[in-house]
Coordinates of C-alpha atoms (C1' of nucleotides) in Angstrom, one line a residue:
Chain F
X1 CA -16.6 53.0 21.7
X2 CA -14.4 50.2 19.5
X3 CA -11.5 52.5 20.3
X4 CA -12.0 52.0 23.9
X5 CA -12.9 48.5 24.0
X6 CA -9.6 48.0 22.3
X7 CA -8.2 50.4 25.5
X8 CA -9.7 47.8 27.7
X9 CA -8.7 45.0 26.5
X10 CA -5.4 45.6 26.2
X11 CA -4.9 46.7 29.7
X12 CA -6.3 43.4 29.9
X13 CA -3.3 41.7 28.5
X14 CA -0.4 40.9 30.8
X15 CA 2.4 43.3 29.8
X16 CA 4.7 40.6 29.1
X17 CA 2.5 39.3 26.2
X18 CA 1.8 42.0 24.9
X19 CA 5.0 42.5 23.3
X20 CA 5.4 39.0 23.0
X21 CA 6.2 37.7 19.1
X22 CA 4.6 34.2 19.3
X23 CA 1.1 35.7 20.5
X24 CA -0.9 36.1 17.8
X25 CA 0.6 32.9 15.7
X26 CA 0.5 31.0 18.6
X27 CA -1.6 29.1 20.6
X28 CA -2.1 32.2 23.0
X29 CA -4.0 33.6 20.0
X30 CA -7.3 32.0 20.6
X31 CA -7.4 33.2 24.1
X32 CA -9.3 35.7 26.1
X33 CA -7.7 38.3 27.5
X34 CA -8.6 36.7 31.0
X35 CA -7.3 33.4 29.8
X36 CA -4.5 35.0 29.0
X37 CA -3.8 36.3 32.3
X38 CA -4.8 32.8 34.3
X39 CA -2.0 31.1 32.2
X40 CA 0.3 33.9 31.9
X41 CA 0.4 34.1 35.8
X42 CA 2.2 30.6 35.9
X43 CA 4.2 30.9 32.9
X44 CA 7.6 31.8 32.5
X45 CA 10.2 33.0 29.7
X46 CA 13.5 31.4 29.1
X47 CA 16.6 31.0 27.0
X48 CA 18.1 28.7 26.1
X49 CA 21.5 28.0 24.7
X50 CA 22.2 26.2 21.5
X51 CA 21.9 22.3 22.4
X52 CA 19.7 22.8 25.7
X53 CA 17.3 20.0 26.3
X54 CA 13.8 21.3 26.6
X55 CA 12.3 18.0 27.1
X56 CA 14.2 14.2 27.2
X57 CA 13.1 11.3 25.7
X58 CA 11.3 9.0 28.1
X59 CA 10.8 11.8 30.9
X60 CA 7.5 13.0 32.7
X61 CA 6.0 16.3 30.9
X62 CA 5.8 18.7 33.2
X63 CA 5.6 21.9 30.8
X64 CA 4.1 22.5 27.5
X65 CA 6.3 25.6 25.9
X66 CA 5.7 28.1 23.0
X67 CA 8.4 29.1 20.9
X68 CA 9.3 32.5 21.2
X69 CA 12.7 32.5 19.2
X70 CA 14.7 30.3 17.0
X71 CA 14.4 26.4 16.4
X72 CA 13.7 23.5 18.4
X73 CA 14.4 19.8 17.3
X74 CA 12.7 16.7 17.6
X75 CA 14.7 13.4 18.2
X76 CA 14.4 9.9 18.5
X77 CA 17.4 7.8 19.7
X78 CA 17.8 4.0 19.5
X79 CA 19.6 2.1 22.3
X80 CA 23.0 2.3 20.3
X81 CA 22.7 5.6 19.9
X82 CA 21.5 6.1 16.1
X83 CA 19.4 9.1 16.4
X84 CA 16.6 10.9 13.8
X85 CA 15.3 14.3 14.2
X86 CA 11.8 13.8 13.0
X87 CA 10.7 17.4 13.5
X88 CA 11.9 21.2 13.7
X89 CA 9.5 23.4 14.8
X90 CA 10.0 27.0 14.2
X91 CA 8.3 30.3 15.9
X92 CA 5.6 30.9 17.0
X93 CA 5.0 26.9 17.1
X94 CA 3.7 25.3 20.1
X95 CA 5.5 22.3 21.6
X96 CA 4.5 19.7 23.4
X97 CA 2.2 16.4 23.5
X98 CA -0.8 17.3 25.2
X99 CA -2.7 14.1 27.0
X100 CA 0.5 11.9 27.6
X101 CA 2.3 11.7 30.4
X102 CA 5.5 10.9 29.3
X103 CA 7.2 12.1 26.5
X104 CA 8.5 10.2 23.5
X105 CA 10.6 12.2 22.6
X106 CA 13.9 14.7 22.6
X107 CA 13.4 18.4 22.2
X108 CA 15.9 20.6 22.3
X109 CA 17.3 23.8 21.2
X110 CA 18.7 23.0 17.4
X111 CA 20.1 27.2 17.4
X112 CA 20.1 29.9 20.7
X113 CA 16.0 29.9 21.4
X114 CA 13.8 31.7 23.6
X115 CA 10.5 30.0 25.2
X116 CA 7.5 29.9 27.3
X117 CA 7.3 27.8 29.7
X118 CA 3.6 26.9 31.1
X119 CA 2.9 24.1 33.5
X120 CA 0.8 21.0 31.7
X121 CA -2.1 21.0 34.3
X122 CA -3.1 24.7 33.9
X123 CA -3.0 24.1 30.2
X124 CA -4.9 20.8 29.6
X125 CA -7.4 22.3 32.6
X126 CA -7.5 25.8 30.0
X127 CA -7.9 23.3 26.6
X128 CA -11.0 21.4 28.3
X129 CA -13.1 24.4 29.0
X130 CA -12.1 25.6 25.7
X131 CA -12.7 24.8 22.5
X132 CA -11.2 27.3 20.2
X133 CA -7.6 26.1 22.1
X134 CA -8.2 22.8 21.5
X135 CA -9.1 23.1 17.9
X136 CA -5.9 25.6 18.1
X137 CA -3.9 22.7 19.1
X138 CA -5.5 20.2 16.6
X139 CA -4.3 22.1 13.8
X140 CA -1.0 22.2 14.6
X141 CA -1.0 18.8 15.7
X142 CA -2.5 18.1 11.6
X143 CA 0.1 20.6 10.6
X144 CA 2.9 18.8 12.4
X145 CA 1.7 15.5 11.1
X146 CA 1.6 16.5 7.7
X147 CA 5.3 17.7 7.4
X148 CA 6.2 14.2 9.1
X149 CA 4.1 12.2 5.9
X150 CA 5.8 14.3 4.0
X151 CA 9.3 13.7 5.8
X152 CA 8.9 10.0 5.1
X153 CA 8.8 10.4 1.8
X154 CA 12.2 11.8 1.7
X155 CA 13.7 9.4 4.2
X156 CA 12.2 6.6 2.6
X157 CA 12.3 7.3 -1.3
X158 CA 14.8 10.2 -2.3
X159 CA 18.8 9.8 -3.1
X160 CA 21.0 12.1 -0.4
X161 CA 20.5 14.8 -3.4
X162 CA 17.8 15.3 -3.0
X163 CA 17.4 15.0 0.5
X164 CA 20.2 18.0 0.9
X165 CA 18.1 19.6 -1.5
X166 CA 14.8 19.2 0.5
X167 CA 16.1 20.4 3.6
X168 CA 17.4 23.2 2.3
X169 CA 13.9 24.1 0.9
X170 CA 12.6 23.6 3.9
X171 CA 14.7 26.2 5.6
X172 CA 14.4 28.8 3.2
X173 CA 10.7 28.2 4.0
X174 CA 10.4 27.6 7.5
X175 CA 13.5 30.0 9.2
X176 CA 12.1 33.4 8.8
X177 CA 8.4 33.4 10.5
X178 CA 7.8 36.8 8.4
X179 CA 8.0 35.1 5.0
X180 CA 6.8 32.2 3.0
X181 CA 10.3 31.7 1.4
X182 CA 14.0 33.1 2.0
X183 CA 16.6 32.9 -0.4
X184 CA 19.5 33.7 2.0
X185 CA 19.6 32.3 5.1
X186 CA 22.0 31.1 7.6
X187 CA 21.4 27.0 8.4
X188 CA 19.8 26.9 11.8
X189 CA 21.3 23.2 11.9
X190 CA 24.9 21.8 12.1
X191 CA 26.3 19.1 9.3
X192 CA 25.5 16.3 12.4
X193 CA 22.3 17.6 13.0
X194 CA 21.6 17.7 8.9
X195 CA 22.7 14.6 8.6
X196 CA 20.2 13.4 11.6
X197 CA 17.3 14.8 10.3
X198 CA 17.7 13.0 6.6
X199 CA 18.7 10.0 7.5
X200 CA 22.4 10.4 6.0
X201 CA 26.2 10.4 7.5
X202 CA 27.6 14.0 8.2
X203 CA 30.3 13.6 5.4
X204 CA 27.7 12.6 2.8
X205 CA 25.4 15.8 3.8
X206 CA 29.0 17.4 3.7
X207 CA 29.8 16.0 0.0
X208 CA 26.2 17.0 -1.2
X209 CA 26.7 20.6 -0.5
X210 CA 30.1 20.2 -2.0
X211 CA 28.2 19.0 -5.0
X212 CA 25.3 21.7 -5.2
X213 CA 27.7 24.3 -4.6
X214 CA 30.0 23.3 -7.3
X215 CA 26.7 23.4 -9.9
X216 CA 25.9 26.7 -8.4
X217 CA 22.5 26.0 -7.1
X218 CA 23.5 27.2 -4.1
X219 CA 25.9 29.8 -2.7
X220 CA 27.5 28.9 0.5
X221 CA 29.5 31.3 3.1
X222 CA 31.3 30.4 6.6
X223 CA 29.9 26.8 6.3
X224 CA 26.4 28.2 7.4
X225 CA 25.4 31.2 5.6
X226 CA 23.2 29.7 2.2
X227 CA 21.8 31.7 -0.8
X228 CA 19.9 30.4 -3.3
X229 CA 19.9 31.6 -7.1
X230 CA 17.2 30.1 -8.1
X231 CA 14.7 28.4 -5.8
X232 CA 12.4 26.5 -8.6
X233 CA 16.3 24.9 -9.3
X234 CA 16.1 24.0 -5.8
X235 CA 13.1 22.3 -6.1
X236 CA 14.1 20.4 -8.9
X237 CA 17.3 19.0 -7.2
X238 CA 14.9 18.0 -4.5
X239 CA 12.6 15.7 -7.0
X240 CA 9.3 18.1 -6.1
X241 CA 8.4 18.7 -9.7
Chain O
X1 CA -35.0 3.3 35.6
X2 CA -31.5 2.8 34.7
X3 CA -32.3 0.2 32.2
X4 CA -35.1 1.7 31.0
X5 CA -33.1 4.9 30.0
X6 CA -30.6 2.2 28.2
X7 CA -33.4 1.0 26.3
X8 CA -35.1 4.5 25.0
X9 CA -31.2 5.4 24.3
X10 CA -30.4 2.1 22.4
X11 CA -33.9 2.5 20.6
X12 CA -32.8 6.2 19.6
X13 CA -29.1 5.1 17.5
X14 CA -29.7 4.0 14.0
X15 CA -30.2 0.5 13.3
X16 CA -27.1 0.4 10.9
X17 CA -24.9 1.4 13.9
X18 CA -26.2 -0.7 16.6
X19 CA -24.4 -3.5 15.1
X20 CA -21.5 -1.2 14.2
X21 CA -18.3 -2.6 15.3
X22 CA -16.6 0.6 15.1
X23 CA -18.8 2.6 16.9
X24 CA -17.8 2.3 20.0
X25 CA -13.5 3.0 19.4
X26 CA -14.0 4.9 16.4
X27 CA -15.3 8.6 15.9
X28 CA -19.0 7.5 16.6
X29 CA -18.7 6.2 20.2
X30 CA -18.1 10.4 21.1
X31 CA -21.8 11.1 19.8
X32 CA -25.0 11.5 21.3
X33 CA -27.7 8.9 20.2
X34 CA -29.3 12.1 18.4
X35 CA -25.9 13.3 16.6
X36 CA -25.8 9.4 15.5
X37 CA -29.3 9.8 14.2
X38 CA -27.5 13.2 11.8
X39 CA -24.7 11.7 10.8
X40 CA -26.2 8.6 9.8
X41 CA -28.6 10.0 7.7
X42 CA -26.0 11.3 5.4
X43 CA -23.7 8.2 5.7
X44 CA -23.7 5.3 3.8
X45 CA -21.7 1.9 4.6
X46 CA -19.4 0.4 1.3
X47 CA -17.3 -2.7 0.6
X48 CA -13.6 -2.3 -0.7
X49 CA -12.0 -4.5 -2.8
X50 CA -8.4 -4.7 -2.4
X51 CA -6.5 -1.9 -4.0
X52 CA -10.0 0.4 -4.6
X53 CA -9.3 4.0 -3.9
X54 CA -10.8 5.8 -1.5
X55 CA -9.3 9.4 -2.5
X56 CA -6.3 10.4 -4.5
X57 CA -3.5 12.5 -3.9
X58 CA -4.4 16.2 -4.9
X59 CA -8.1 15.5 -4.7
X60 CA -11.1 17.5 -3.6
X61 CA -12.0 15.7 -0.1
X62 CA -16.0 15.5 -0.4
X63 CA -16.0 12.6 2.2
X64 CA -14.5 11.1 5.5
X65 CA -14.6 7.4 6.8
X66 CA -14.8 5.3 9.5
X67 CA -12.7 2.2 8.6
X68 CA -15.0 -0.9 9.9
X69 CA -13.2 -3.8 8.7
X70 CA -9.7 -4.1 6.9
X71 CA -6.5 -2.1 6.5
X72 CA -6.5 1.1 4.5
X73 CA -3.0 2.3 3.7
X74 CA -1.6 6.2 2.8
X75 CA 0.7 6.6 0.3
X76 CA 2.6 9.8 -1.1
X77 CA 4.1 9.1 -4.9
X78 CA 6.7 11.4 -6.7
X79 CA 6.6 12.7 -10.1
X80 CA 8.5 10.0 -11.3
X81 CA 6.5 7.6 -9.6
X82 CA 8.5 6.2 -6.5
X83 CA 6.2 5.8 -3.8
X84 CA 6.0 5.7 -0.1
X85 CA 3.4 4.9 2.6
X86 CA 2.8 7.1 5.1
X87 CA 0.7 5.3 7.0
X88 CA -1.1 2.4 7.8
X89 CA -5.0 2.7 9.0
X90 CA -6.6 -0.1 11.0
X91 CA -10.0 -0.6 12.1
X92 CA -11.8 1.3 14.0
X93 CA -9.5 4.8 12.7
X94 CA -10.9 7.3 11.2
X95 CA -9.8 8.7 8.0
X96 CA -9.5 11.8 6.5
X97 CA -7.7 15.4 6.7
X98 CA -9.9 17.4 8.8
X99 CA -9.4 21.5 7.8
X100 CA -8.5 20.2 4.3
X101 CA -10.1 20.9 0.7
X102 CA -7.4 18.9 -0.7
X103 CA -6.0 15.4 0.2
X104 CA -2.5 15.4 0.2
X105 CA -2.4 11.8 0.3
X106 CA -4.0 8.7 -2.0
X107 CA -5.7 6.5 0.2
X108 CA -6.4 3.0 -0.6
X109 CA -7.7 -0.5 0.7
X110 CA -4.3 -2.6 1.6
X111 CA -7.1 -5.9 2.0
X112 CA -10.5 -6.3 1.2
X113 CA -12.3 -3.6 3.7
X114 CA -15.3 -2.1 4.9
X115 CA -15.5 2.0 5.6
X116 CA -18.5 4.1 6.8
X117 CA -18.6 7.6 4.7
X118 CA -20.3 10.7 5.7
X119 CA -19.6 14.1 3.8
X120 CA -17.6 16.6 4.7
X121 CA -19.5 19.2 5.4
X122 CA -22.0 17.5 7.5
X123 CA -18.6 15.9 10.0
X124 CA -17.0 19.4 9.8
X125 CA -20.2 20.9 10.7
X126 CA -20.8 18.5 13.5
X127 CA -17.5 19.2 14.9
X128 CA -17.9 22.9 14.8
X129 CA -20.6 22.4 17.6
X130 CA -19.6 19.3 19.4
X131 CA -15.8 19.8 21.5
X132 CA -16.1 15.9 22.3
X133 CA -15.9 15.2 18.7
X134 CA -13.1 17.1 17.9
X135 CA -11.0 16.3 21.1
X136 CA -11.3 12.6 19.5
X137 CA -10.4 13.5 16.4
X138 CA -7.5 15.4 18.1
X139 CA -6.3 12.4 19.9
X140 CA -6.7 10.2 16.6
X141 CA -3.8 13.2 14.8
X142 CA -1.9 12.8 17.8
X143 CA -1.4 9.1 17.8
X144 CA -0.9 9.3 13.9
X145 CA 1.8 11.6 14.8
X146 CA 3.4 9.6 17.2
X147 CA 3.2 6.9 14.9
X148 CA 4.6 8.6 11.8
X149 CA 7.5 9.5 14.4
X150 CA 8.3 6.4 15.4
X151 CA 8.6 4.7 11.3
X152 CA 10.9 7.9 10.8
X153 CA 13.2 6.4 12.6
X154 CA 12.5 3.2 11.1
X155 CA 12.7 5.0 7.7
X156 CA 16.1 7.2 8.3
X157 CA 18.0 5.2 10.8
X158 CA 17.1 1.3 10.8
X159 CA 19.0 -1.7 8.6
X160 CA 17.1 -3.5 5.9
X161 CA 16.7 -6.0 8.5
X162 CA 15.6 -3.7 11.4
X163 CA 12.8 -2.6 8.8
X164 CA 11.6 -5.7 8.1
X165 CA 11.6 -7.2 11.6
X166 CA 10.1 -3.5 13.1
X167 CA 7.2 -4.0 10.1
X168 CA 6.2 -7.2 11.6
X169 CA 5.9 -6.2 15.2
X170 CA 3.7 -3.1 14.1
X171 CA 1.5 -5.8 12.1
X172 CA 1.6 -8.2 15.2
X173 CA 0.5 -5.0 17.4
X174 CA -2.1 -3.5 14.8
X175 CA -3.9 -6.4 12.8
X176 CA -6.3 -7.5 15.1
X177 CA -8.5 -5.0 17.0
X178 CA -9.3 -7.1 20.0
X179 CA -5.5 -8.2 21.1
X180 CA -2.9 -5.8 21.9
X181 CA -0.1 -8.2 20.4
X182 CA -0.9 -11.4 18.2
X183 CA 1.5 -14.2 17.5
X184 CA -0.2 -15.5 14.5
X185 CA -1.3 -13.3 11.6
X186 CA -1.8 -12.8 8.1
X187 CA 0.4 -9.9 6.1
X188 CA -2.1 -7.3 5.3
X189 CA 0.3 -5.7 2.6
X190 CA 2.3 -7.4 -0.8
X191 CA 5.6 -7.8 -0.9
X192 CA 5.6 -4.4 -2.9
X193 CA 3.6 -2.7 -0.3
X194 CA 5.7 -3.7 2.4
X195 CA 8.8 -2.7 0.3
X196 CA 6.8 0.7 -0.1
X197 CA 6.5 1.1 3.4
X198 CA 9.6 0.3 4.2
X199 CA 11.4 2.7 2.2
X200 CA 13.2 -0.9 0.3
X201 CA 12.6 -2.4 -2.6
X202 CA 11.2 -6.1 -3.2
X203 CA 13.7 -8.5 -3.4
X204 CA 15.4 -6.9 -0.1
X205 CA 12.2 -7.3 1.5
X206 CA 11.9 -11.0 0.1
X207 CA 15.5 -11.8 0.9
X208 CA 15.1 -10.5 4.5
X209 CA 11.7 -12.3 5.0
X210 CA 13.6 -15.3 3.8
X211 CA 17.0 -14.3 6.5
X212 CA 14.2 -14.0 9.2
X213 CA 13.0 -17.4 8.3
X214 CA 16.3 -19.4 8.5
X215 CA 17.1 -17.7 11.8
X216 CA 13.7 -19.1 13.7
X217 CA 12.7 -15.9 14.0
X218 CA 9.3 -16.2 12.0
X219 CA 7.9 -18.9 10.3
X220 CA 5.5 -18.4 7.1
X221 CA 3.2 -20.2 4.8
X222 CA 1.5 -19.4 2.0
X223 CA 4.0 -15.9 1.6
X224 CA 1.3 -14.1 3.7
X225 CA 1.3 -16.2 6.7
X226 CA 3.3 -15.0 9.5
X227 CA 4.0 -16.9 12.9
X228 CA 6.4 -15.4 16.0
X229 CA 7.5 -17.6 18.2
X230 CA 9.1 -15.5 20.0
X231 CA 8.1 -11.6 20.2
X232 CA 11.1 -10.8 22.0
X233 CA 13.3 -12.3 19.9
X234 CA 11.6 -10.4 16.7
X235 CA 12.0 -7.4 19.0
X236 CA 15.7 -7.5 19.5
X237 CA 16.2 -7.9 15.3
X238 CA 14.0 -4.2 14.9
X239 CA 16.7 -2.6 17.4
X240 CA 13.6 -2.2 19.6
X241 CA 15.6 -3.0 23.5
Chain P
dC1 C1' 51.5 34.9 17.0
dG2 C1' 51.1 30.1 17.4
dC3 C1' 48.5 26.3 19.5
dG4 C1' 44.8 23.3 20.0
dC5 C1' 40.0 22.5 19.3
dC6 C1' 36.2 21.5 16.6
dA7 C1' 33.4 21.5 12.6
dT8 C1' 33.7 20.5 8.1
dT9 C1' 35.7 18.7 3.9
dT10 C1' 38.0 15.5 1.0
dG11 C1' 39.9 10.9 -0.2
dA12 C1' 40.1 5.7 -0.3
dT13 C1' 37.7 1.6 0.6
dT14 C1' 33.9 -1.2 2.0
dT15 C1' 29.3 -2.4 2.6
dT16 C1' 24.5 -2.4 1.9
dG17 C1' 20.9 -2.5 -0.7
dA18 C1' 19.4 -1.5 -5.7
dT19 C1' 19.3 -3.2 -10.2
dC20 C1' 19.1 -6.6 -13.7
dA21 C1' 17.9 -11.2 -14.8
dA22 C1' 16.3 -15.9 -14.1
dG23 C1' 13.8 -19.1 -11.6
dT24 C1' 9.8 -21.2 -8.7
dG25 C1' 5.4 -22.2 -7.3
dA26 C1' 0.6 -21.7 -6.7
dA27 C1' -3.7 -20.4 -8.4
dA28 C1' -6.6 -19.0 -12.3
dA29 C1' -7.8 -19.6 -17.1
dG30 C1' -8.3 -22.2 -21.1
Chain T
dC1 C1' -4.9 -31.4 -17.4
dT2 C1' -2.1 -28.0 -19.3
dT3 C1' -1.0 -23.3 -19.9
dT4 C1' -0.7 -18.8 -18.4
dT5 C1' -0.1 -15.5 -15.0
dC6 C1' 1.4 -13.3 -11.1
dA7 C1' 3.6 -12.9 -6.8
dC8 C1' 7.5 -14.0 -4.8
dT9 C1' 12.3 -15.8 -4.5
dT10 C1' 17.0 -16.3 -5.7
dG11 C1' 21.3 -15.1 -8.0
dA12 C1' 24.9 -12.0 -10.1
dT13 C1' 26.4 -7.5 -10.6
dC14 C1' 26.4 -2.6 -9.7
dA15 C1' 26.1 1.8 -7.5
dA16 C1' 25.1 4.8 -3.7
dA17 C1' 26.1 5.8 0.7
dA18 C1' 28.7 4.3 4.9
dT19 C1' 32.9 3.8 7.0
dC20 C1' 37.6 4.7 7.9
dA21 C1' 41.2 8.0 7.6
dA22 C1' 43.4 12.4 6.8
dA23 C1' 43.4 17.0 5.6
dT24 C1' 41.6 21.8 6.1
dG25 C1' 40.2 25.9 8.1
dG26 C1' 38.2 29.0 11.1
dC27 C1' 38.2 30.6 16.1
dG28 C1' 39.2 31.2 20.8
dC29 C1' 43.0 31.4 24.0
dG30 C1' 47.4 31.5 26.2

DNA sequence: CGCGCCATTTGATTTTGATCAAGTGAAAAG
DNA sequence: CTTTTCACTTGATCAAAATCAAATGGCGCG
């Protein structure tokens, strides 16, 4: 009787998620199996290259995404072009600002990344009938605003030290969806891109690593490919005692 | 018959929030007369003097609030005690972590204040069965989100300057409830807490205050009272075009 | 293989804001 | 009325990170 109700269900579930990685951590984890086909019938996977804009800052949102693969950043730019990633979001997160119109910000693909596409009005119309999705969405958007309080404590208070340090520790807990912490990982971010997200100038993110390699807290290969000895070091290094 | 239901419904909220001014922005104004009547029993109104705590980084949350009156500010601290505010909370916000045992921020009255407190349990349980409720509280993380975006930038990217001048607008946009913009204000932080927010120190902040004066930009009295002639002006010295 | 491209590193110098150290001024306390 | 205190300002010096300027080092391509 379980067994089949299992059977029935997922013959329920529209074969493209049922393989899909970002299911069950994602938003599309709190829905119905018929919920699941409504939305799944207007949305659409894609790929996207390393640097392609998922959303522009300023533009009309017409797409909410889930991320199936890789790493999405958050920008801000100034008129004169001064720019500051103020998030990353990672697999299986969900992206987008539900109940504005226009978006305040950049996304785009930070590494090559694979997404969901679903339209906004067959989403916000599927988060007001129900609640489990919107409480879905409310914890992310808690989640998300925690790491940005926490963010502005590094921007505003730590030396580039430990700001290198920090992001590194937030990689090696953030890249691989499977595990809490990594010790080798490859940077999903370039120097520039580093150096947007802390606040910094590429050759003093450069100059940091030059200095944290040479003290051998980390290990560094082909410019992007980081291990770490000893993570509590790390953490040290990034003034989280 | 219309005002007659107006009258049973007015008779049925508690007398404390009648007179509430936050009740109708805040959490409260998403509540039925009866889910009023709930809550209120369990809540109970409290002055705050300047500075008072109203939780502590790494505490047990027991209690949320309803800021009434006054300006309630977040503040992360290291080990070594630099500190940083994350955020600043104006009448009628909400405060607390929802989903949280433990605060990861201190909260504290930035001016003398008023705050509504109900417990925990009895908010999170009045959530649980109310979607109204929490699509509020879902908006309020959003725009904290947005918010704590925006100072990022402010944080990673901006000039001492740019800081100080972008901290004034948001007090100009934030301090009084009823105007959208004011051109004549009071600082709700110190010297210290602005430096705090701003990721500076003191005497930058002083000796940009004091740049800020020379230029026309703002005039002030007393150290805490701030006029803008022109908000266009202050505009262009955040880097806001 | 050699060339050019691009990201990154390294070096020299400058600038911004921090730090250290006195002042100032207004309000509270004696 | 004087003294103390506290928040803030101002000044001199210092240090961290930015800026300017060259190297270096893969990597794709002719």
């Amino acid at each position: 009787m379980e067994v089949r109700r299992q059977d029935i269900h997922n013959s329920d579930i529209p074969v493209v998620c049922r393989a899909c990685e970002a299911r069950h951590g994602g938003v599309c984890g709190v829905l119905t199996p018929e919920q699941l086909g409504e939305l799944n019938k207007h949305s659409s996977r894609h790929r996207l290259d390393t640097g392609a804009e998922v959303i522009g800052q300023g533009e009309t949102v017409v797409n909410y995404s889930n991320i199936i693969r890789g790493v999405v950043k958050l920008t801000k730019v100034m008129a004169d072009g001064r720019q500051q990633i103020v998030g990353l979001q990672f697999a299986p997160d969900f992206l987008g600002r539900p109940f504005l119109e226009e978006s305040a910000i950049t996304a785009e693909a930070a590494t090559e990344s694979e997404v969901c596409n679903f339209p906004r009005q067959v989403l916000d119309r599927l988060v007001r009938r129900t609640p489990e999705l919107e409480h879905k969405l409310h914890r992310q958007a808690l989640k998300e605003l925690d790491e940005a309080r926490d963010w502005m404590l590094t921007l505003g208070r730590k030396t580039a030290q430990e700001k290198v340090a920090s992001f590194l520790h937030l990689i090696a807990t953030h890249v691989d969806p499977e595990n809490i912490e990594t010790t080798v990982f490859d940077l999903p971010l370039s120097r520039a891109d580093i150096a947007d997200f802390l606040g910094l100038t590429i050759e003093t993110v450069s100059r940091q690593f030059t200095k944290l390699r040479k003290e051998n807290v980390i290990r560094i290969e082909n410019n992007r490919h980081v291990s770490v000895p000893d993570m509590d070091r790390l953490m040290r290094y990034a003034g989280n005692d």
